[in-house]
PDB file of C-alpha atoms in Angstrom:
ATOM      1  CA  MET A   1     -57.251 -55.389 135.630  1.00 44.00           C
ATOM      2  CA  ARG A   2     -56.625 -51.856 135.293  1.00 45.00           C
ATOM      3  CA  GLN A   3     -57.041 -50.800 131.721  1.00 48.00           C
ATOM      4  CA  ARG A   4     -56.311 -46.583 130.850  1.00 43.00           C
ATOM      5  CA  VAL A   5     -58.423 -44.860 129.404  1.00 43.00           C
ATOM      6  CA  PRO A   6     -58.623 -41.092 128.359  1.00 45.00           C
ATOM      7  CA  ASP A   7     -59.924 -38.808 130.349  1.00 46.00           C
ATOM      8  CA  GLU A   8     -61.791 -35.370 130.694  1.00 44.00           C
ATOM      9  CA  ALA A   9     -58.366 -33.362 130.036  1.00 42.00           C
ATOM     10  CA  GLY A  10     -56.740 -35.972 128.347  1.00 42.00           C
ATOM     11  CA  ARG A  11     -54.859 -38.299 130.319  1.00 43.00           C
ATOM     12  CA  ASN A  12     -54.531 -41.825 130.725  1.00 45.00           C
ATOM     13  CA  ALA A  13     -57.257 -42.695 134.131  1.00 57.00           C
ATOM     14  CA  MET A  14     -56.945 -46.954 134.848  1.00 75.00           C
ATOM     15  CA  ALA A  15     -60.687 -48.333 133.945  1.00 86.00           C
ATOM     16  CA  ASN A  16     -61.721 -50.741 136.533  1.00 91.00           C
ATOM     17  CA  GLU A  17     -62.532 -53.609 134.736  1.00 93.00           C
ATOM     18  CA  ARG A  18     -62.533 -55.810 137.517  1.00 92.00           C
ATOM     19  CA  LEU A  19     -66.699 -53.757 138.630  1.00 93.00           C
ATOM     20  CA  ARG A  20     -67.233 -54.026 134.625  1.00 93.00           C
ATOM     21  CA  ALA A  21     -67.033 -57.342 134.520  1.00 93.00           C
ATOM     22  CA  ALA A  22     -68.486 -58.034 138.104  1.00 93.00           C
ATOM     23  CA  LEU A  23     -71.769 -55.928 136.841  1.00 93.00           C
ATOM     24  CA  VAL A  24     -71.699 -58.523 133.669  1.00 94.00           C
ATOM     25  CA  GLY A  25     -71.201 -61.575 135.488  1.00 92.00           C
ATOM     26  CA  ALA A  26     -74.462 -60.310 137.629  1.00 92.00           C
ATOM     27  CA  ASN A  27     -76.891 -59.000 135.106  1.00 93.00           C
ATOM     28  CA  LEU A  28     -76.807 -55.555 136.387  1.00 93.00           C
ATOM     29  CA  SER A  29     -76.792 -51.824 133.741  1.00 94.00           C
ATOM     30  CA  VAL A  30     -75.000 -48.761 135.231  1.00 95.00           C
ATOM     31  CA  GLY A  31     -78.748 -47.880 136.429  1.00 94.00           C
ATOM     32  CA  GLY A  32     -79.664 -50.745 138.124  1.00 94.00           C
ATOM     33  CA  LEU A  33     -76.723 -50.420 140.056  1.00 95.00           C
ATOM     34  CA  SER A  34     -76.972 -47.180 140.848  1.00 94.00           C
ATOM     35  CA  GLU A  35     -80.522 -47.721 142.043  1.00 94.00           C
ATOM     36  CA  ILE A  36     -78.870 -50.308 144.601  1.00 94.00           C
ATOM     37  CA  VAL A  37     -75.831 -48.564 145.554  1.00 93.00           C
ATOM     38  CA  GLY A  38     -78.075 -45.264 146.849  1.00 94.00           C
ATOM     39  CA  VAL A  39     -76.181 -43.146 144.045  1.00 93.00           C
ATOM     40  CA  ASP A  40     -75.728 -41.407 140.489  1.00 92.00           C
ATOM     41  CA  PRO A  41     -75.244 -43.533 137.423  1.00 92.00           C
ATOM     42  CA  LYS A  42     -72.150 -41.137 136.726  1.00 92.00           C
ATOM     43  CA  THR A  43     -71.034 -41.607 139.860  1.00 93.00           C
ATOM     44  CA  VAL A  44     -71.063 -45.278 139.052  1.00 94.00           C
ATOM     45  CA  GLU A  45     -69.673 -44.823 135.249  1.00 94.00           C
ATOM     46  CA  ARG A  46     -66.358 -42.754 137.137  1.00 91.00           C
ATOM     47  CA  TRP A  47     -65.589 -46.474 139.639  1.00 92.00           C
ATOM     48  CA  ILE A  48     -66.005 -48.113 136.547  1.00 93.00           C
ATOM     49  CA  SER A  49     -64.205 -45.990 134.196  1.00 91.00           C
ATOM     50  CA  LYS A  50     -62.100 -43.911 136.112  1.00 84.00           C
ATOM     51  CA  ASP A  51     -61.631 -46.607 139.093  1.00 76.00           C
ATOM     52  CA  ARG A  52     -62.985 -43.724 141.523  1.00 86.00           C
ATOM     53  CA  VAL A  53     -62.786 -45.990 144.248  1.00 86.00           C
ATOM     54  CA  PRO A  54     -66.311 -45.157 146.664  1.00 89.00           C
ATOM     55  CA  HIS A  55     -66.687 -45.032 150.278  1.00 86.00           C
ATOM     56  CA  ARG A  56     -66.402 -47.859 152.649  1.00 84.00           C
ATOM     57  CA  VAL A  57     -70.122 -47.478 152.750  1.00 89.00           C
ATOM     58  CA  HIS A  58     -70.837 -48.030 149.513  1.00 91.00           C
ATOM     59  CA  ARG A  59     -68.241 -50.213 149.267  1.00 90.00           C
ATOM     60  CA  MET A  60     -69.857 -52.537 150.943  1.00 88.00           C
ATOM     61  CA  ALA A  61     -73.058 -52.578 149.112  1.00 92.00           C
ATOM     62  CA  VAL A  62     -70.972 -52.529 145.930  1.00 94.00           C
ATOM     63  CA  ALA A  63     -69.870 -56.103 147.325  1.00 91.00           C
ATOM     64  CA  SER A  64     -73.134 -57.121 148.081  1.00 91.00           C
ATOM     65  CA  ALA A  65     -75.068 -56.730 144.508  1.00 93.00           C
ATOM     66  CA  VAL A  66     -71.901 -58.450 142.776  1.00 92.00           C
ATOM     67  CA  GLY A  67     -71.642 -61.340 144.605  1.00 90.00           C
ATOM     68  CA  LYS A  68     -67.902 -59.334 145.175  1.00 88.00           C
ATOM     69  CA  ASP A  69     -65.357 -59.157 147.624  1.00 83.00           C
ATOM     70  CA  ASP A  70     -64.672 -55.304 147.465  1.00 80.00           C
ATOM     71  CA  GLY A  71     -60.846 -56.035 148.059  1.00 79.00           C
ATOM     72  CA  PHE A  72     -61.371 -58.480 144.957  1.00 84.00           C
ATOM     73  CA  LEU A  73     -62.984 -55.474 143.223  1.00 89.00           C
ATOM     74  CA  TRP A  74     -60.454 -52.676 144.901  1.00 86.00           C
ATOM     75  CA  PRO A  75     -57.423 -54.021 146.287  1.00 80.00           C
ATOM     76  CA  THR A  76     -55.254 -51.130 146.798  1.00 76.00           C
ATOM     77  CA  ALA A  77     -58.738 -49.104 149.271  1.00 73.00           C
ATOM     78  CA  VAL A  78     -58.385 -52.972 151.702  1.00 66.00           C
ATOM     79  CA  SER A  79     -55.492 -53.029 154.515  1.00 67.00           C
ATOM     80  CA  GLU A  80     -54.338 -56.260 155.373  1.00 63.00           C
ATOM     81  CA  ALA A  81     -54.824 -55.700 159.036  1.00 63.00           C
ATOM     82  CA  GLN A  82     -58.779 -54.670 158.143  1.00 71.00           C
ATOM     83  CA  ARG A  83     -58.773 -57.948 155.984  1.00 70.00           C
ATOM     84  CA  GLY A  84     -58.033 -59.266 158.422  1.00 75.00           C
ATOM     85  CA  GLU A  85     -60.365 -57.981 161.377  1.00 80.00           C
ATOM     86  CA  THR A  86     -62.771 -59.243 158.559  1.00 81.00           C
ATOM     87  CA  SER A  87     -61.719 -62.756 157.839  1.00 84.00           C
ATOM     88  CA  ARG A  88     -62.260 -62.982 162.008  1.00 88.00           C
ATOM     89  CA  GLU A  89     -65.421 -61.377 161.480  1.00 91.00           C
ATOM     90  CA  GLU A  90     -66.597 -64.477 159.737  1.00 94.00           C
ATOM     91  CA  LEU A  91     -66.081 -67.784 162.120  1.00 94.00           C
ATOM     92  CA  VAL A  92     -69.246 -67.551 163.623  1.00 95.00           C
ATOM     93  CA  GLY A  93     -69.370 -70.158 166.024  1.00 96.00           C
ATOM     94  CA  ILE A  94     -66.573 -73.672 166.596  1.00 97.00           C
ATOM     95  CA  HIS A  95     -68.330 -76.258 167.854  1.00 97.00           C
ATOM     96  CA  PRO A  96     -66.422 -78.812 169.720  1.00 97.00           C
ATOM     97  CA  SER A  97     -68.036 -81.846 167.282  1.00 96.00           C
ATOM     98  CA  ARG A  98     -69.560 -82.625 163.904  1.00 95.00           C
ATOM     99  CA  GLY A  99     -72.128 -84.614 166.650  1.00 92.00           C
ATOM    100  CA  ALA A 100     -72.377 -81.851 168.813  1.00 95.00           C
ATOM    101  CA  ILE A 101     -74.040 -78.812 165.869  1.00 96.00           C
ATOM    102  CA  PRO A 102     -77.825 -79.110 166.702  1.00 94.00           C
ATOM    103  CA  MET A 103     -79.911 -80.157 164.739  1.00 93.00           C
ATOM    104  CA  ALA A 104     -82.391 -76.576 164.188  1.00 94.00           C
ATOM    105  CA  LEU A 105     -79.046 -75.023 162.659  1.00 96.00           C
ATOM    106  CA  TRP A 106     -78.780 -78.152 159.981  1.00 96.00           C
ATOM    107  CA  SER A 107     -82.113 -77.994 159.320  1.00 95.00           C
ATOM    108  CA  GLY A 108     -82.741 -74.025 159.768  1.00 96.00           C
ATOM    109  CA  LEU A 109     -79.662 -73.595 157.428  1.00 97.00           C
ATOM    110  CA  LEU A 110     -80.723 -75.622 154.533  1.00 97.00           C
ATOM    111  CA  ASN A 111     -84.275 -74.756 154.462  1.00 95.00           C
ATOM    112  CA  GLN A 112     -83.553 -70.658 154.536  1.00 95.00           C
ATOM    113  CA  ALA A 113     -81.189 -70.826 151.176  1.00 96.00           C
ATOM    114  CA  ARG A 114     -82.612 -68.888 149.036  1.00 95.00           C
ATOM    115  CA  ARG A 115     -79.701 -69.132 145.425  1.00 94.00           C
ATOM    116  CA  GLN A 116     -75.784 -72.021 146.567  1.00 96.00           C
ATOM    117  CA  ILE A 117     -76.016 -75.083 148.576  1.00 98.00           C
ATOM    118  CA  ASP A 118     -72.759 -77.156 148.779  1.00 98.00           C
ATOM    119  CA  ILE A 119     -71.079 -80.768 149.712  1.00 98.00           C
ATOM    120  CA  LEU A 120     -67.870 -82.167 149.506  1.00 98.00           C
ATOM    121  CA  ALA A 121     -67.262 -84.625 151.751  1.00 98.00           C
ATOM    122  CA  PHE A 122     -66.929 -88.749 151.193  1.00 98.00           C
ATOM    123  CA  ALA A 123     -70.529 -89.797 152.157  1.00 96.00           C
ATOM    124  CA  ALA A 124     -72.124 -87.701 155.029  1.00 96.00           C
ATOM    125  CA  THR A 125     -74.796 -90.527 155.425  1.00 96.00           C
ATOM    126  CA  PHE A 126     -75.705 -88.131 158.854  1.00 95.00           C
ATOM    127  CA  LEU A 127     -77.413 -85.922 156.513  1.00 95.00           C
ATOM    128  CA  HIS A 128     -80.012 -88.340 155.806  1.00 94.00           C
ATOM    129  CA  ASP A 129     -79.574 -90.522 159.058  1.00 91.00           C
ATOM    130  CA  ALA A 130     -80.171 -87.375 161.539  1.00 91.00           C
ATOM    131  CA  VAL A 131     -81.057 -84.346 159.836  1.00 94.00           C
ATOM    132  CA  PRO A 132     -85.031 -85.030 159.576  1.00 92.00           C
ATOM    133  CA  ASP A 133     -86.293 -84.377 156.006  1.00 93.00           C
ATOM    134  CA  PHE A 134     -83.406 -84.311 154.654  1.00 95.00           C
ATOM    135  CA  ASP A 135     -83.879 -85.609 151.570  1.00 94.00           C
ATOM    136  CA  ALA A 136     -86.960 -84.140 150.849  1.00 94.00           C
ATOM    137  CA  THR A 137     -85.768 -80.794 152.515  1.00 96.00           C
ATOM    138  CA  LEU A 138     -83.371 -80.777 149.389  1.00 96.00           C
ATOM    139  CA  ALA A 139     -84.988 -81.400 146.121  1.00 95.00           C
ATOM    140  CA  GLN A 140     -87.438 -78.630 147.174  1.00 95.00           C
ATOM    141  CA  ARG A 141     -84.965 -76.476 148.273  1.00 96.00           C
ATOM    142  CA  ALA A 142     -83.919 -77.009 144.548  1.00 97.00           C
ATOM    143  CA  ALA A 143     -87.026 -77.644 143.041  1.00 96.00           C
ATOM    144  CA  ASP A 144     -88.049 -73.835 144.268  1.00 96.00           C
ATOM    145  CA  GLY A 145     -85.231 -72.863 142.197  1.00 96.00           C
ATOM    146  CA  VAL A 146     -81.573 -73.129 144.719  1.00 97.00           C
ATOM    147  CA  GLN A 147     -78.597 -74.488 143.090  1.00 97.00           C
ATOM    148  CA  VAL A 148     -77.924 -77.401 144.343  1.00 98.00           C
ATOM    149  CA  ARG A 149     -74.083 -79.088 143.695  1.00 98.00           C
ATOM    150  CA  LEU A 150     -73.291 -82.537 145.525  1.00 98.00           C
ATOM    151  CA  CYS A 151     -69.501 -84.003 144.931  1.00 98.00           C
ATOM    152  CA  LEU A 152     -69.364 -86.838 147.308  1.00 98.00           C
ATOM    153  CA  GLY A 153     -66.342 -89.535 146.904  1.00 97.00           C
ATOM    154  CA  ASP A 154     -65.713 -92.094 144.941  1.00 97.00           C
ATOM    155  CA  PRO A 155     -66.118 -95.554 146.676  1.00 97.00           C
ATOM    156  CA  ALA A 156     -63.667 -97.388 144.586  1.00 96.00           C
ATOM    157  CA  CYS A 157     -60.654 -94.400 144.603  1.00 97.00           C
ATOM    158  CA  ASP A 158     -57.710 -94.707 147.048  1.00 97.00           C
ATOM    159  CA  ALA A 159     -58.705 -91.299 149.488  1.00 97.00           C
ATOM    160  CA  VAL A 160     -61.605 -92.864 149.967  1.00 97.00           C
ATOM    161  CA  ARG A 161     -59.918 -96.327 151.422  1.00 97.00           C
ATOM    162  CA  LEU A 162     -56.716 -94.595 152.721  1.00 96.00           C
ATOM    163  CA  ARG A 163     -59.216 -92.826 154.894  1.00 96.00           C
ATOM    164  CA  GLY A 164     -60.700 -95.560 155.278  1.00 96.00           C
ATOM    165  CA  LEU A 165     -57.805 -97.231 156.710  1.00 95.00           C
ATOM    166  CA  GLU A 166     -56.961 -93.644 159.108  1.00 92.00           C
ATOM    167  CA  GLU A 167     -59.923 -93.102 160.906  1.00 91.00           C
ATOM    168  CA  GLY A 168     -59.988 -97.366 161.462  1.00 92.00           C
ATOM    169  CA  ILE A 169     -63.139 -98.569 159.454  1.00 93.00           C
ATOM    170  CA  GLY A 170     -61.685-100.182 156.258  1.00 94.00           C
ATOM    171  CA  SER A 171     -64.436-100.772 153.697  1.00 96.00           C
ATOM    172  CA  SER A 172     -66.617 -99.707 155.655  1.00 96.00           C
ATOM    173  CA  LEU A 173     -66.013 -95.559 154.384  1.00 96.00           C
ATOM    174  CA  ALA A 174     -66.421 -97.662 150.710  1.00 97.00           C
ATOM    175  CA  ASP A 175     -69.612 -98.934 151.396  1.00 97.00           C
ATOM    176  CA  ARG A 176     -71.692 -95.404 152.782  1.00 96.00           C
ATOM    177  CA  CYS A 177     -69.909 -93.728 150.452  1.00 97.00           C
ATOM    178  CA  THR A 178     -72.232 -95.830 148.466  1.00 97.00           C
ATOM    179  CA  LEU A 179     -75.170 -95.675 150.262  1.00 96.00           C
ATOM    180  CA  THR A 180     -75.215 -92.301 150.310  1.00 96.00           C
ATOM    181  CA  TRP A 181     -74.903 -92.669 146.059  1.00 97.00           C
ATOM    182  CA  LYS A 182     -77.938 -94.313 146.719  1.00 96.00           C
ATOM    183  CA  TYR A 183     -79.987 -92.249 148.422  1.00 95.00           C
ATOM    184  CA  PHE A 184     -79.496 -89.331 146.522  1.00 95.00           C
ATOM    185  CA  ARG A 185     -80.100 -91.167 142.238  1.00 95.00           C
ATOM    186  CA  PRO A 186     -83.489 -89.917 142.937  1.00 94.00           C
ATOM    187  CA  PHE A 187     -82.691 -87.049 143.418  1.00 92.00           C
ATOM    188  CA  LEU A 188     -79.275 -86.687 140.810  1.00 93.00           C
ATOM    189  CA  ASP A 189     -81.554 -86.211 137.805  1.00 92.00           C
ATOM    190  CA  GLU A 190     -83.879 -82.802 138.573  1.00 92.00           C
ATOM    191  CA  PRO A 191     -83.445 -79.828 137.882  1.00 94.00           C
ATOM    192  CA  ASN A 192     -80.974 -77.485 139.444  1.00 97.00           C
ATOM    193  CA  ILE A 193     -79.566 -81.063 141.317  1.00 97.00           C
ATOM    194  CA  ALA A 194     -75.723 -81.005 139.525  1.00 97.00           C
ATOM    195  CA  ALA A 195     -73.426 -84.066 141.636  1.00 97.00           C
ATOM    196  CA  ARG A 196     -69.819 -85.411 141.044  1.00 97.00           C
ATOM    197  CA  MET A 197     -67.740 -87.871 141.982  1.00 97.00           C
ATOM    198  CA  HIS A 198     -64.277 -87.218 143.078  1.00 98.00           C
ATOM    199  CA  GLU A 199     -61.281 -88.263 143.524  1.00 97.00           C
ATOM    200  CA  GLN A 200     -59.741 -86.383 146.093  1.00 97.00           C
ATOM    201  CA  THR A 201     -58.195 -86.278 149.559  1.00 96.00           C
ATOM    202  CA  LEU A 202     -59.976 -84.817 151.771  1.00 96.00           C
ATOM    203  CA  TYR A 203     -58.740 -81.604 154.155  1.00 95.00           C
ATOM    204  CA  ALA A 204     -62.309 -80.983 155.164  1.00 97.00           C
ATOM    205  CA  SER A 205     -66.248 -82.116 154.385  1.00 98.00           C
ATOM    206  CA  MET A 206     -68.458 -78.745 153.996  1.00 98.00           C
ATOM    207  CA  PHE A 207     -71.460 -77.794 153.781  1.00 98.00           C
ATOM    208  CA  ARG A 208     -72.279 -74.216 152.029  1.00 98.00           C
ATOM    209  CA  PHE A 209     -76.181 -72.458 152.480  1.00 97.00           C
ATOM    210  CA  ASP A 210     -76.031 -68.688 151.052  1.00 96.00           C
ATOM    211  CA  ASP A 211     -72.862 -66.731 153.294  1.00 94.00           C
ATOM    212  CA  ASP A 212     -72.757 -69.860 154.991  1.00 97.00           C
ATOM    213  CA  LEU A 213     -70.619 -72.530 155.642  1.00 98.00           C
ATOM    214  CA  LEU A 214     -69.675 -75.374 158.136  1.00 98.00           C
ATOM    215  CA  VAL A 215     -66.026 -77.032 157.441  1.00 98.00           C
ATOM    216  CA  ASN A 216     -66.193 -80.494 159.037  1.00 98.00           C
ATOM    217  CA  THR A 217     -62.140 -80.473 159.777  1.00 97.00           C
ATOM    218  CA  HIS A 218     -60.430 -84.336 158.951  1.00 95.00           C
ATOM    219  CA  VAL A 219     -58.165 -85.421 161.640  1.00 94.00           C
ATOM    220  CA  LEU A 220     -55.425 -88.938 161.270  1.00 93.00           C
ATOM    221  CA  GLY A 221     -57.567 -90.885 162.697  1.00 92.00           C
ATOM    222  CA  SER A 222     -60.166 -89.725 163.399  1.00 92.00           C
ATOM    223  CA  ALA A 223     -63.497 -90.079 162.256  1.00 92.00           C
ATOM    224  CA  ALA A 224     -65.476 -86.852 160.712  1.00 93.00           C
ATOM    225  CA  GLY A 225     -67.588 -87.104 163.012  1.00 93.00           C
ATOM    226  CA  SER A 226     -65.736 -86.806 166.181  1.00 94.00           C
ATOM    227  CA  SER A 227     -63.474 -83.468 164.877  1.00 96.00           C
ATOM    228  CA  PRO A 228     -64.114 -80.343 165.019  1.00 97.00           C
ATOM    229  CA  VAL A 229     -66.387 -77.859 163.241  1.00 98.00           C
ATOM    230  CA  LEU A 230     -66.047 -73.655 161.599  1.00 98.00           C
ATOM    231  CA  GLN A 231     -69.182 -72.471 161.108  1.00 98.00           C
ATOM    232  CA  LEU A 232     -68.300 -69.263 158.798  1.00 97.00           C
ATOM    233  CA  HIS A 233     -71.179 -66.764 157.529  1.00 95.00           C
ATOM    234  CA  HIS A 234     -69.476 -64.531 154.332  1.00 90.00           C
ATOM    235  CA  LEU A 235     -68.500 -61.358 155.280  1.00 85.00           C
ATOM    236  CA  PRO A 236     -67.003 -58.788 152.317  1.00 76.00           C
ATOM    237  CA  GLY A 237     -63.626 -58.074 152.786  1.00 75.00           C
ATOM    238  CA  GLY A 238     -63.030 -61.294 154.404  1.00 83.00           C
ATOM    239  CA  ARG A 239     -61.463 -64.502 153.921  1.00 84.00           C
ATOM    240  CA  MET A 240     -61.720 -67.789 155.573  1.00 90.00           C
ATOM    241  CA  PHE A 241     -64.827 -67.565 153.550  1.00 93.00           C
ATOM    242  CA  THR A 242     -63.699 -67.844 150.244  1.00 89.00           C
ATOM    243  CA  HIS A 243     -60.046 -69.728 151.125  1.00 90.00           C
ATOM    244  CA  PHE A 244     -62.398 -73.172 152.280  1.00 95.00           C
ATOM    245  CA  LEU A 245     -64.884 -72.248 148.889  1.00 92.00           C
ATOM    246  CA  ASP A 246     -62.421 -72.360 146.831  1.00 92.00           C
ATOM    247  CA  GLY A 247     -60.802 -75.744 148.281  1.00 94.00           C
ATOM    248  CA  PHE A 248     -64.511 -76.404 146.868  1.00 96.00           C
ATOM    249  CA  GLU A 249     -64.516 -75.466 143.727  1.00 94.00           C
ATOM    250  CA  ARG A 250     -61.124 -76.919 142.980  1.00 94.00           C
ATOM    251  CA  THR A 251     -62.359 -80.783 144.035  1.00 97.00           C
ATOM    252  CA  TRP A 252     -65.778 -80.313 141.838  1.00 97.00           C
ATOM    253  CA  ASP A 253     -63.838 -78.596 139.170  1.00 95.00           C
ATOM    254  CA  THR A 254     -61.536 -82.355 138.950  1.00 95.00           C
ATOM    255  CA  ALA A 255     -64.079 -84.531 139.912  1.00 97.00           C
ATOM    256  CA  ARG A 256     -66.780 -86.560 137.065  1.00 97.00           C
ATOM    257  CA  ALA A 257     -70.211 -85.886 136.738  1.00 96.00           C
ATOM    258  CA  VAL A 258     -72.883 -88.620 137.776  1.00 94.00           C
ATOM    259  CA  GLU A 259     -76.245 -89.473 136.792  1.00 93.00           C
ATOM    260  CA  ALA A 260     -78.912 -90.893 138.482  1.00 93.00           C
ATOM    261  CA  ALA A 261     -78.455 -94.096 135.283  1.00 93.00           C
ATOM    262  CA  ASP A 262     -74.673 -94.214 136.683  1.00 92.00           C
ATOM    263  CA  ILE A 263     -76.010 -95.319 140.827  1.00 92.00           C
ATOM    264  CA  THR A 264     -76.477 -99.084 140.569  1.00 86.00           C
TER     265      THR A 264
END
């Protein structure tokens, strides 16, 4: 959003309301941002009040500080070619199947998370079965202040029933959903852990650890564990990470909150 404000000569200049709102959302002052980026506070003021476009190095620093893409903060500054190149750079690699991902990668991402852990799946029972000390480590990350969101399938919903049929395992998927909720039950009322039960068709399971994201594709007739996984790392201006994370947010918004007492 751009709002016109008078400049020194009395002409109408455009204000960068996106940058202003991003500062508020990040709990940063003009002075605080200027210290992080290494510029004079008056320069930051001009970026906001006159919608001046910073050099790329400063745009990247600002985007990182406020947790927004530079393309969102300054849409005219980032070309489609640049966005495409940055998006390609977000792709760290492709694992031929979820089972091909080394356990050390799962454990490393889990232990290194400092801000956010998000899990979107139907059941994801493999986390409890295969990742060493997964439940205890997840609880410890939350105790250390990491925000954890668990968005898992409702065992009784049509989406779980249909996916079970598609994978050829029938009601076993619903059983796995029930089991994973029981695994998580001891932690659901702990601070910094939020859980919701969804009823959505999933085209991919997602496992987000701060700026790293594992996207486990879903293929008709194939189990998720046998399907390819995209490994992404968020870069300011890239689209892939935010595209998939937007899907998580839409599912989260439609899911219902779950507490320990709801799990029997």
